[in-house]
GROMACS .gro file of C-alpha atoms in nm:
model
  391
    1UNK     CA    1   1.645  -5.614   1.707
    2UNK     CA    2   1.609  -5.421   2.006
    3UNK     CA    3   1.347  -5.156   2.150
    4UNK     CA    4   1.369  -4.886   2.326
    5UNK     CA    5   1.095  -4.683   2.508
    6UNK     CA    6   1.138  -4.329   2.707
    7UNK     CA    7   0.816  -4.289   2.927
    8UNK     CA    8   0.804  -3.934   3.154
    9UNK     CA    9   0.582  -4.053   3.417
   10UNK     CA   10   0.475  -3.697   3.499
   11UNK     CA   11   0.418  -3.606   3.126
   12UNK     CA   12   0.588  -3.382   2.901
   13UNK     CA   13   0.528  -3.028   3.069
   14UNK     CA   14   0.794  -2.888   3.299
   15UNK     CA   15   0.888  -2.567   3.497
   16UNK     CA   16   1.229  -2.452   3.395
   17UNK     CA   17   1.391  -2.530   3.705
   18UNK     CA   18   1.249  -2.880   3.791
   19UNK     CA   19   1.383  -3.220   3.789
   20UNK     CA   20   1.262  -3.409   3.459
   21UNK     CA   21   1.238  -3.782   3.507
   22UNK     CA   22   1.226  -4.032   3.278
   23UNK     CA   23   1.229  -4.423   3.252
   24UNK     CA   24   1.413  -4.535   2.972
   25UNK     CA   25   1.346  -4.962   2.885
   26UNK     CA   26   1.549  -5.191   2.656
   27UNK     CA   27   1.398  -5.495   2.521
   28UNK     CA   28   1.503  -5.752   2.295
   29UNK     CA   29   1.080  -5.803   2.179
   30UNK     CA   30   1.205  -6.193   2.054
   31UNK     CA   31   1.000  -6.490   2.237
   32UNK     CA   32   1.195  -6.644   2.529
   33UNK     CA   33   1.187  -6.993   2.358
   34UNK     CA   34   1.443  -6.839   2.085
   35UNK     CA   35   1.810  -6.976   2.052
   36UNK     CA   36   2.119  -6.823   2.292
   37UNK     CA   37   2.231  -6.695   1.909
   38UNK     CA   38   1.941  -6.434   1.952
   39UNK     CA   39   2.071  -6.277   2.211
   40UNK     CA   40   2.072  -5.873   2.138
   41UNK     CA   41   2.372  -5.654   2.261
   42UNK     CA   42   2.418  -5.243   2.298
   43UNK     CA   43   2.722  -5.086   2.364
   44UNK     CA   44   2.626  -4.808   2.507
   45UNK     CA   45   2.315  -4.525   2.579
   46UNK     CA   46   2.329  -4.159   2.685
   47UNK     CA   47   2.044  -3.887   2.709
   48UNK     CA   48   2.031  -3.553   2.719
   49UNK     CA   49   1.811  -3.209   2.713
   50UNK     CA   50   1.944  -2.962   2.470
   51UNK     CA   51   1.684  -2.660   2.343
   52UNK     CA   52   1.686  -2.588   1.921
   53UNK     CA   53   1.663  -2.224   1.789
   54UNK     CA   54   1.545  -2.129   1.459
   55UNK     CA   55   1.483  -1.807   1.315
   56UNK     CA   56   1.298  -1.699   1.019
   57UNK     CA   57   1.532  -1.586   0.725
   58UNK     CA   58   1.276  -1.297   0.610
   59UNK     CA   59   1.215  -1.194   0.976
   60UNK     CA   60   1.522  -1.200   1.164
   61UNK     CA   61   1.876  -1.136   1.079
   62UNK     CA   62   2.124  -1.323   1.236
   63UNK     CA   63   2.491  -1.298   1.318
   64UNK     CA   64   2.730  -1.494   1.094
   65UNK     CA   65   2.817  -1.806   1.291
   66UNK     CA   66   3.127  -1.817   1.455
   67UNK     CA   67   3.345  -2.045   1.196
   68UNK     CA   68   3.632  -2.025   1.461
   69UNK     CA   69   3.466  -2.330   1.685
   70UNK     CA   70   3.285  -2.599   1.474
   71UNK     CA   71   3.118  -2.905   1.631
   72UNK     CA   72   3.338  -3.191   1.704
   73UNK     CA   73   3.323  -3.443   1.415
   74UNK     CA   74   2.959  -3.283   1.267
   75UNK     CA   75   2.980  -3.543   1.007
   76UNK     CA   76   3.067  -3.859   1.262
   77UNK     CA   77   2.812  -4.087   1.314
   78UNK     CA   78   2.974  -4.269   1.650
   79UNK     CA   79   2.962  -3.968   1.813
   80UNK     CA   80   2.680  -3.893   2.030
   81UNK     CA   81   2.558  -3.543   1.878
   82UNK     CA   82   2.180  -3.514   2.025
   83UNK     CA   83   2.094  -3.168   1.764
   84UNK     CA   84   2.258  -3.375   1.474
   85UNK     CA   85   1.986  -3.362   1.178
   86UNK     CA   86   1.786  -3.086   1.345
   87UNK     CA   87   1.696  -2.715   1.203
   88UNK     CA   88   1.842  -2.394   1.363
   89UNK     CA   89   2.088  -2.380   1.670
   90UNK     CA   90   2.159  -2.550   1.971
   91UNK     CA   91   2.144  -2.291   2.239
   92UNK     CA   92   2.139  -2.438   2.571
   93UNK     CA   93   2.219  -2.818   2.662
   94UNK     CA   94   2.252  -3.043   2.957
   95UNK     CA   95   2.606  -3.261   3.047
   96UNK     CA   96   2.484  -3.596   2.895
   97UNK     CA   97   2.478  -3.911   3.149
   98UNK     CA   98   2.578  -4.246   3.031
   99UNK     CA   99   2.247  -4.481   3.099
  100UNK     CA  100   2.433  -4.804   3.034
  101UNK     CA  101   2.745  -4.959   2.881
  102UNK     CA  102   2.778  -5.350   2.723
  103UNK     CA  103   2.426  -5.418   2.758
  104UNK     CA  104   2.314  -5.817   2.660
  105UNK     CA  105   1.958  -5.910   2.638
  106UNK     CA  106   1.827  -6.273   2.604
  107UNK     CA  107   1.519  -6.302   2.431
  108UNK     CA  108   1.204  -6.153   2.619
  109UNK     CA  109   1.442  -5.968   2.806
  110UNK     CA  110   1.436  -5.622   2.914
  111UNK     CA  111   1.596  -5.378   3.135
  112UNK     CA  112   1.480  -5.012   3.251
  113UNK     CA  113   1.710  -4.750   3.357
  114UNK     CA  114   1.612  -4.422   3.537
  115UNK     CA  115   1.730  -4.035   3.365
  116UNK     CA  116   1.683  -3.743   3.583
  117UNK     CA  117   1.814  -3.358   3.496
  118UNK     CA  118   1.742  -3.023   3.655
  119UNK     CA  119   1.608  -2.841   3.324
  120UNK     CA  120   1.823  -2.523   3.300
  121UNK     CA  121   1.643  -2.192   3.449
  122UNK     CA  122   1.856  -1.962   3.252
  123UNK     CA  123   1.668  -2.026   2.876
  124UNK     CA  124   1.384  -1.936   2.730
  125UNK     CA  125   1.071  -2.112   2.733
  126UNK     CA  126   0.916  -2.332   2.447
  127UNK     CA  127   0.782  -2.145   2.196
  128UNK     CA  128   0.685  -2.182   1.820
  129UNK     CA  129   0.648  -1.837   1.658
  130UNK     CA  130   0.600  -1.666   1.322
  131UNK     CA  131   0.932  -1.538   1.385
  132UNK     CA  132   1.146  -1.814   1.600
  133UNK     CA  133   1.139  -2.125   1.755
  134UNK     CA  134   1.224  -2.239   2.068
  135UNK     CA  135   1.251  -2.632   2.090
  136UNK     CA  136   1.327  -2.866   2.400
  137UNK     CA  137   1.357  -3.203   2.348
  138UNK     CA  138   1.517  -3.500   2.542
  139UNK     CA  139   1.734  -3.711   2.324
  140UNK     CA  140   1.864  -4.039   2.377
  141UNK     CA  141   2.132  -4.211   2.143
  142UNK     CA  142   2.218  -4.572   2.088
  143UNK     CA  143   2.485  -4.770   1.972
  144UNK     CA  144   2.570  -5.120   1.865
  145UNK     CA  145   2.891  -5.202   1.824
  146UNK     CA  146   3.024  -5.075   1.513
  147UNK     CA  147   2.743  -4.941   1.411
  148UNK     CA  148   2.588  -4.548   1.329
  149UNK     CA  149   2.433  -4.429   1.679
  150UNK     CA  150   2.046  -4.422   1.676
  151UNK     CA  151   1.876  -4.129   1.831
  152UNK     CA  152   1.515  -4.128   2.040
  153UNK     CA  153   1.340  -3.823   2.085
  154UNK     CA  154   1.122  -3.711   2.311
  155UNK     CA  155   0.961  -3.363   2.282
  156UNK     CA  156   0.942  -3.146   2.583
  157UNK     CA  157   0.761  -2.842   2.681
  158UNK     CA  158   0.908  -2.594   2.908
  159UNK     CA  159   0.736  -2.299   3.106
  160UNK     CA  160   0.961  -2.067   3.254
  161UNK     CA  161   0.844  -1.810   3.570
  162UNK     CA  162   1.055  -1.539   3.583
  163UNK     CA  163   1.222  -1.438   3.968
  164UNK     CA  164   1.302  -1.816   4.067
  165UNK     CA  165   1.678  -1.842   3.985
  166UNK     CA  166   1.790  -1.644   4.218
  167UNK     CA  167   1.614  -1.860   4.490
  168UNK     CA  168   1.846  -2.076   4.689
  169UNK     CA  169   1.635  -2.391   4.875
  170UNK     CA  170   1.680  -2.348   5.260
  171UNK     CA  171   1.839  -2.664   5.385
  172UNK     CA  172   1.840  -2.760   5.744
  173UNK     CA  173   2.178  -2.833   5.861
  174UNK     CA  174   2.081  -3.031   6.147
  175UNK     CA  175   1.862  -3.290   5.950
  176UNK     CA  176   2.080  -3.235   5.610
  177UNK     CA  177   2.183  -3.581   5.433
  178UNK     CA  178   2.558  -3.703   5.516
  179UNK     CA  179   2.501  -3.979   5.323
  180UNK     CA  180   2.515  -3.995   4.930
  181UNK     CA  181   2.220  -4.268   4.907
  182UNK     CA  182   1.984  -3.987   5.069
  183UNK     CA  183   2.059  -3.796   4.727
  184UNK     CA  184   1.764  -3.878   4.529
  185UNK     CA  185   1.553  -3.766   4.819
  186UNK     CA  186   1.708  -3.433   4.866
  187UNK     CA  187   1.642  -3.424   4.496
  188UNK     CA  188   1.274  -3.490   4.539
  189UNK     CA  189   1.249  -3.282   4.831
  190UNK     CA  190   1.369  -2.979   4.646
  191UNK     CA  191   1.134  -3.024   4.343
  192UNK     CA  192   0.869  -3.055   4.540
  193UNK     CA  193   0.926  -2.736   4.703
  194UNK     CA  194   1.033  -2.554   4.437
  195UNK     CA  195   0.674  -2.649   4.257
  196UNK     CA  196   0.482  -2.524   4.573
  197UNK     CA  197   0.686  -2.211   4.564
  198UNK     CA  198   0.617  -2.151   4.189
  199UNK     CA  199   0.271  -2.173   4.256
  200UNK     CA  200   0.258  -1.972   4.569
  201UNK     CA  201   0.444  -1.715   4.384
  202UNK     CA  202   0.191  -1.785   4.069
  203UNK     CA  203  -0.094  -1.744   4.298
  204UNK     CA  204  -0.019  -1.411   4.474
  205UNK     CA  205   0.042  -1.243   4.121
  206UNK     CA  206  -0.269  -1.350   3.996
  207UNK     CA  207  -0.507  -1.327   4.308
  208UNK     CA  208  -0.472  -0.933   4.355
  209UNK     CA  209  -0.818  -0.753   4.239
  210UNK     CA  210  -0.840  -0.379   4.174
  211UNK     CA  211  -1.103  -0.243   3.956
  212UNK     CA  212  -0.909  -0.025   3.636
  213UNK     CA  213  -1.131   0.160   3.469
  214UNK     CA  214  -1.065   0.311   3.166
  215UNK     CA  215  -1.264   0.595   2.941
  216UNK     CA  216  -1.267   0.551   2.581
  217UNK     CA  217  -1.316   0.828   2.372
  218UNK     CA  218  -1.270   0.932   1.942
  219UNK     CA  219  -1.227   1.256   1.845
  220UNK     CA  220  -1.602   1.350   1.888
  221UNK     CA  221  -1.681   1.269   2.268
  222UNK     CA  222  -1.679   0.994   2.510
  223UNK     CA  223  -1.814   0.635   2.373
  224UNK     CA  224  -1.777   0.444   2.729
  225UNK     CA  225  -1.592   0.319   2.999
  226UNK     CA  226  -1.409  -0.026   3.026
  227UNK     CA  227  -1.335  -0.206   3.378
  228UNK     CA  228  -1.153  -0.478   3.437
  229UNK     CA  229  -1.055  -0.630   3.802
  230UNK     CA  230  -0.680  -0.714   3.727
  231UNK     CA  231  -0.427  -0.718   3.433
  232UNK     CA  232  -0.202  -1.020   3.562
  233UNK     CA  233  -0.341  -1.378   3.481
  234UNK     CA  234  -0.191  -1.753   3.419
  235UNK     CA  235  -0.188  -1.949   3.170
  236UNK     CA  236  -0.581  -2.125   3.186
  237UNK     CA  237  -0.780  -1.808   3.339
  238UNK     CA  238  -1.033  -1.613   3.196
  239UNK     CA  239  -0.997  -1.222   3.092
  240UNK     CA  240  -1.357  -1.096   3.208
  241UNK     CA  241  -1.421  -0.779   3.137
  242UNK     CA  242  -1.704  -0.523   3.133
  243UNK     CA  243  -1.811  -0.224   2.884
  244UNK     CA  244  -2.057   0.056   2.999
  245UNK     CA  245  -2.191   0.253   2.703
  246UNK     CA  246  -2.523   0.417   2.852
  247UNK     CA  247  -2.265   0.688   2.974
  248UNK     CA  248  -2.141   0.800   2.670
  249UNK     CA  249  -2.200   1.049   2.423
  250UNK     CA  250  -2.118   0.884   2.108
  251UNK     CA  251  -2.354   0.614   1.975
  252UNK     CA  252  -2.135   0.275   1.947
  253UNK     CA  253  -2.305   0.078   1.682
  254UNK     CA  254  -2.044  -0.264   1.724
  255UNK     CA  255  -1.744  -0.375   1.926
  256UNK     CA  256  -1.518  -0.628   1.922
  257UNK     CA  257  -1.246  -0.762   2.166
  258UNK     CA  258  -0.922  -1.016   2.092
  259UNK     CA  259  -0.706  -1.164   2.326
  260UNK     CA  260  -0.362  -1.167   2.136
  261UNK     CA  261  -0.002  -1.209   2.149
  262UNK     CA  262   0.230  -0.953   1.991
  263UNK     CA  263   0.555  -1.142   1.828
  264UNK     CA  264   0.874  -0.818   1.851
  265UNK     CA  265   1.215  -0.928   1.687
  266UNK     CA  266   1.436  -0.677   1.885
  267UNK     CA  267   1.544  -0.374   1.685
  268UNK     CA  268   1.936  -0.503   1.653
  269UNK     CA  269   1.784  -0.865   1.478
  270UNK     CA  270   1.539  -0.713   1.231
  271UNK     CA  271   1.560  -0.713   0.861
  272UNK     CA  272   1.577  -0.404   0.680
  273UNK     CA  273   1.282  -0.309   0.469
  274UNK     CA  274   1.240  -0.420   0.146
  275UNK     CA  275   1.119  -0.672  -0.095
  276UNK     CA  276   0.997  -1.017   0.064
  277UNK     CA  277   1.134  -0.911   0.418
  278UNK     CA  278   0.861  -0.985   0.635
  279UNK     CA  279   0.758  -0.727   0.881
  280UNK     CA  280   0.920  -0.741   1.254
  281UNK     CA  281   0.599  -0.755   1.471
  282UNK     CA  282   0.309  -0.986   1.442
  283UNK     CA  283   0.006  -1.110   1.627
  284UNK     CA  284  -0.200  -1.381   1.688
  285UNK     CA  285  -0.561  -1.400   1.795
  286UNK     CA  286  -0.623  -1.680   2.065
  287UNK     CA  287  -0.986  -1.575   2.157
  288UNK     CA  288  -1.226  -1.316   2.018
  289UNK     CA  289  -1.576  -1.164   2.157
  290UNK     CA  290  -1.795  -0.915   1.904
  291UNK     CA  291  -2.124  -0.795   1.975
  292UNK     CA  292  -2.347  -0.575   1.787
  293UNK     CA  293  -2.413  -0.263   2.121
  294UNK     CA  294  -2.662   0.012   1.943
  295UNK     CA  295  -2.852   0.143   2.275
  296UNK     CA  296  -2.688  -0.118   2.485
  297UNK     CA  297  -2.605   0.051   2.805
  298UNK     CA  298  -2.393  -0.204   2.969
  299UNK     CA  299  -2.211  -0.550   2.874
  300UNK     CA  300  -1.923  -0.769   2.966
  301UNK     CA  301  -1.731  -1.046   2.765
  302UNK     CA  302  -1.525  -1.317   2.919
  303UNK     CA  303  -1.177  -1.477   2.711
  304UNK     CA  304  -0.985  -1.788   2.804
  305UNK     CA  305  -0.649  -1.799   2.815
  306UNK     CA  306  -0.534  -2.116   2.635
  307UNK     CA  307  -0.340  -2.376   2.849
  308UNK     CA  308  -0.129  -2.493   2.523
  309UNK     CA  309   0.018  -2.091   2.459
  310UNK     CA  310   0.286  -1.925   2.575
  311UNK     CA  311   0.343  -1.692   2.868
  312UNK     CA  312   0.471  -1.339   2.802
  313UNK     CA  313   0.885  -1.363   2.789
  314UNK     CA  314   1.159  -1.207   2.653
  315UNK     CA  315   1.526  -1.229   2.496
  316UNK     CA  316   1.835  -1.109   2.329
  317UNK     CA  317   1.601  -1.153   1.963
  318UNK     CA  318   1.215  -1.155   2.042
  319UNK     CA  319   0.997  -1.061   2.331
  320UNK     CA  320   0.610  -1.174   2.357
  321UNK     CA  321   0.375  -0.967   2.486
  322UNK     CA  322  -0.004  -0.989   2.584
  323UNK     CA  323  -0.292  -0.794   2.496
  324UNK     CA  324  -0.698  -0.686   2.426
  325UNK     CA  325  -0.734  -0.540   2.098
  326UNK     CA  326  -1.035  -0.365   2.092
  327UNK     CA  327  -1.240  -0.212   1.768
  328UNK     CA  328  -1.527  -0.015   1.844
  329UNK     CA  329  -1.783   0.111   1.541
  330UNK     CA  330  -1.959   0.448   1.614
  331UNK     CA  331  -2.231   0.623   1.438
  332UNK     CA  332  -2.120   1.008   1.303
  333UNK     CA  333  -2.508   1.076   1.415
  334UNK     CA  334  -2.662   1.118   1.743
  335UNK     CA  335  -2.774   0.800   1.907
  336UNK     CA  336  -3.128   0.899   1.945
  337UNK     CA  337  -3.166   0.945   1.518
  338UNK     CA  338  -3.123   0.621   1.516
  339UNK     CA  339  -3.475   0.542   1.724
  340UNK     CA  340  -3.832   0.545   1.663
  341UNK     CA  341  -3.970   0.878   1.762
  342UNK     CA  342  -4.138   0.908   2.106
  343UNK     CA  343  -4.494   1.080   1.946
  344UNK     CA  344  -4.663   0.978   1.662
  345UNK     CA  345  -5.036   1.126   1.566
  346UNK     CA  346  -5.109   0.788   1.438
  347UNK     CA  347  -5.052   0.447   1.399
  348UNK     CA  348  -4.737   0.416   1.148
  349UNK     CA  349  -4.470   0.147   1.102
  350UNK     CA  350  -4.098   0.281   1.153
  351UNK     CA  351  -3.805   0.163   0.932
  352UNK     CA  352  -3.438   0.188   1.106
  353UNK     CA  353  -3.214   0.369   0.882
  354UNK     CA  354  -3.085   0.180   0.566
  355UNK     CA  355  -2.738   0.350   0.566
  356UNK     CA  356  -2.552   0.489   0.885
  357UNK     CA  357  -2.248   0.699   0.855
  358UNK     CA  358  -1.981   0.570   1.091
  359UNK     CA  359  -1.616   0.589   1.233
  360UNK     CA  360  -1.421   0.288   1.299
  361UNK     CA  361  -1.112   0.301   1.556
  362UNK     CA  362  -0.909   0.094   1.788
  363UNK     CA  363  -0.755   0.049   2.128
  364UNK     CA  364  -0.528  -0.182   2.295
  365UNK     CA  365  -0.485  -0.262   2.639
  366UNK     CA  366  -0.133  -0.460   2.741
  367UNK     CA  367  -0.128  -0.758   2.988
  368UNK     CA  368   0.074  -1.011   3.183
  369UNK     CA  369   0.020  -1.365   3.091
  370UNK     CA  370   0.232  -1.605   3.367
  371UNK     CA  371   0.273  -1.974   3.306
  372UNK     CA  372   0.088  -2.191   3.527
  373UNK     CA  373   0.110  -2.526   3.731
  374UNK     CA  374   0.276  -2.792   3.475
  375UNK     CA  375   0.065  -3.072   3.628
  376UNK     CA  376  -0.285  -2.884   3.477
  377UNK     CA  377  -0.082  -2.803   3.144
  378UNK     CA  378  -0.016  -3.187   3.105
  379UNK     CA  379  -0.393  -3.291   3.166
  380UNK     CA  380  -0.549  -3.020   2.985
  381UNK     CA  381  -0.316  -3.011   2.708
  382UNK     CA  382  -0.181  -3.373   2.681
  383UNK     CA  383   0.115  -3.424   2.467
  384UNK     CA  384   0.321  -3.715   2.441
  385UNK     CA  385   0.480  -3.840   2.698
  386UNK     CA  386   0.557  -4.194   2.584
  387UNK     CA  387   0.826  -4.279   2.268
  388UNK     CA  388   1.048  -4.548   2.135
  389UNK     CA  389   1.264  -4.657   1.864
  390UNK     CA  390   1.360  -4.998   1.699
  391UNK     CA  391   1.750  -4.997   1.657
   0.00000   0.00000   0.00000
C-alpha cells in the first residue's frame, strides 16, 4: 500500500497565467520495523492540468463530435488519460511531466517531488453555470507495475484578467541567467511580476471615480435619480449606490435592487424553441437590497460582490455579464393623497389608505465585474488545497 498526497502550498486559486506549484509525496504508511518483503514499488507518476467542458443538453446545442480523431486507447487503462471517467470535454490541457519512474519505498519511507506549470492564458475561467461548466483540475496518475493506473485529483480554480497575454516580461540582458540551474528563479521572478502587474492593472480599473447619474422615469413623470461613483469593480468590493426620490414627481411606494449575473448561450449554440428546451439566458441573484421609500427623499444601499463568483467573461458558447436589477413600485395617485392633511378643525385620528393603486416596472443597469488578487480569493474563500489517494 502506498499514499500519495498533492499539497498546493499557495492554495487552490490561480490567475490564468501563473505558475501553479505543487508538492506531490509518496509514502509507503507501513512501520519501519516491517520486513524488506514490505517494501512498496511504483513504476511511474505524471501530472497534469487539463480544463472539462460540459454543456447542458436542453440549453445548448452542440456540434457533433468529430468521429475522425478519437482518443488514443479511450478504453486502456495503462495509459495515462487525466479526463478519463469525467463528464463533458476536454478543452484545453497542459504537456504532462513525468514526476518519477521505478520508485521503491521501505517501510516509513517517503519521497516528495515538486510539479510546476504555467496555467494556460488562452481558456476560459472556472465557472459552474446553469448552462456550462468550466472545470480545472490537476490530475496525477499512478501506476504499479502491471497494474490499472490510479488517478489523484486536485480541483483548481482559475481567474482569468483579460489584456495580459499579450504582455511579454522585460528581461534584462545584462543580468539574464546563462545558466540552466538559475531556471526556477527566472520562473519565480516572472510570477511574481506578473501578479504585481495583474494587480496594478486590477487596481487602476477599479480605482477611477466619476459620479453617473441616472433619471428614472415610467410613463407618468420622473420617480428619481440614481448615482453611482463607478461601474467597474473586482471580485470582493461593494456596489454602493444612492437613490434620491424627494425630486420626483411620481410617488415610489417600494424598491428593490439585485446584484446579478446574466448566463447568454451565443445565438449559433442555442436550442430551438420548443418543448423541455430550456430558455438561452438566465440569472442569478448574488445580493439583494429592498426597502419600503413612501416620502423617503433620499437613500443608498450597499451590495458585496462575492469572492467565490465569477468575473464577467466570454466565449465561442456563453458570455457572463454583470448587473443591478432594479424594481421600483409607484402609486397611480399623487404622493401627497397618501398623507395626513395639513388642517384639521379638530382633534381626529387619520387612517393611511387600505388599498393603493400602483404600477410596477423595472430597470437594469450593466457592469464590469474583474477578478481579483488570487491570494484574498484563497483566504476568503478557502477550498481545498490538500488531497491524496491510497493506490
Amino acid at each position: 500500500m502506498i499514499e500519495v498526497v498533492a499539497e498546493l502550498s499557495r492554495g487552490p486559486v490561480f490567475l490564468a497565467g501563473e505558475a501553479l506549484e505543487c508538492l506531490v509525496t509518496v509514502t509507503n504508511p507501513l512501520p519501519p520495523n516491517a520486513t524488506s518483503a514490505s517494501s512498496e514499488a511504483l513504476a511511474w507518476a505524471s501530472a497534469q492540468i487539463h480544463c472539462q467542458f460540459h454543456a447542458s443538453e436542453s440549453r445548448v446545442s452542440l456540434p457533433p463530435p468529430d468521429s475522425s480523431q478519437p482518443d488514443v486507447q479511450p478504453d486502456s487503462q495503462t495509459v495515462f488519460l487525466p479526463h478519463r471517467g469525467e463528464r463533458g470535454q476536454c478543452i484545453l490541457s497542459t504537456p504532462p511531466k513525468i514526476l518519477f519512474c521505478d520508485l521503491r519505498l521501505d517501510p516509513g519511507e517517503s519521497k516528495s517531488y515538486s510539479y510546476s506549470e504555467v496555467l494556460p492564458t488562452e481558456g476560459p475561467p472556472s465557472f459552474r453555470g446553469q448552462s456550462v461548466k468550466y472545470v480545472y483540475k490537476l490530475t496525477i496518475g499512478c501506476q504499479r507495475v502491471n497494474s490499472p493506473i490510479t488517478l489523484l485529483r486536485v480541483p483548481l480554480r482559475v481567474l482569468v484578467l483579460t489584456g495580459l497575454q499579450d504582455v511579454h516580461f522585460p528581461q534584462d540582458e545584462a543580468v539574464a541567467p546563462s545558466s540552466p540551474f538559475l531556471e526556477e528563479d527566472e520562473s519565480g521572478k516572472k510570477d511574481s511580476w506578473l501578479a504585481e502587474l495583474a494587480g496594478e492593472r486590477l487596481m487602476a480599473a477599479t480605482s477611477c471615480r466619476s459620479l453617473h447619474l441616472y433619471n428614472i422615469s415610467d410613463g407618468r413623470g420622473k420617480v428619481g435619480t440614481f448615482g453611482i461613483f463607478k461601474s467597474v469593480y473586482r471580485l470582493g468590493e461593494d456596489v454602493v449606490g444612492t437613490l434620491n426620490l424627494g425630486e420626483g414627481t411620481v410617488a415610489c411606494l417600494q424598491f428593490s435592487v439585485s446584484l446579478q449575473t446574466e448566463e447568454r448561450v451565443q445565438p449559433e449554440y442555442q436550442r430551438r424553441r420548443g418543448t423541455g428546451v430550456a430558455p438561452s439566458v438566465s440569472h442569478v441573484t448574488h445580493a439583494r437590497h429592498q426597502e419600503s421609500c413612501l416620502h423617503t427623499a433620499r437613500t443608498s444601499f450597499s451590495l458585496p460582490i462575492p469572492l467565490c463568483s465569477t468575473p464577467g467573461f466570454c466565449t465561442a458558447i456563453v458570455s457572463l455579464k454583470w448587473r443591478l436589477h432594479f424594481e421600483f413600485v409607484t402609486s397611480r395617485e399623487p404622493g401627497m393623497v397618501l398623507l395626513p392633511p395639513l388642517e384639521q378643525p379638530e382633534p381626529a385620528t387619520w387612517t393611511g389608505p387600505e388599498q393603493v393603486p400602483v404600477d410596477t416596472f423595472s430597470w437594469d443597469l450593466p457592469i464590469k465585474v474583474l477578478a481579483t488578487s488570487p491570494t484574498l480569493a484563497s483566504y476568503a474563500a478557502p477550498g481545498p488545497s490538500t488531497s491524496s489517494v491510497t493506490i
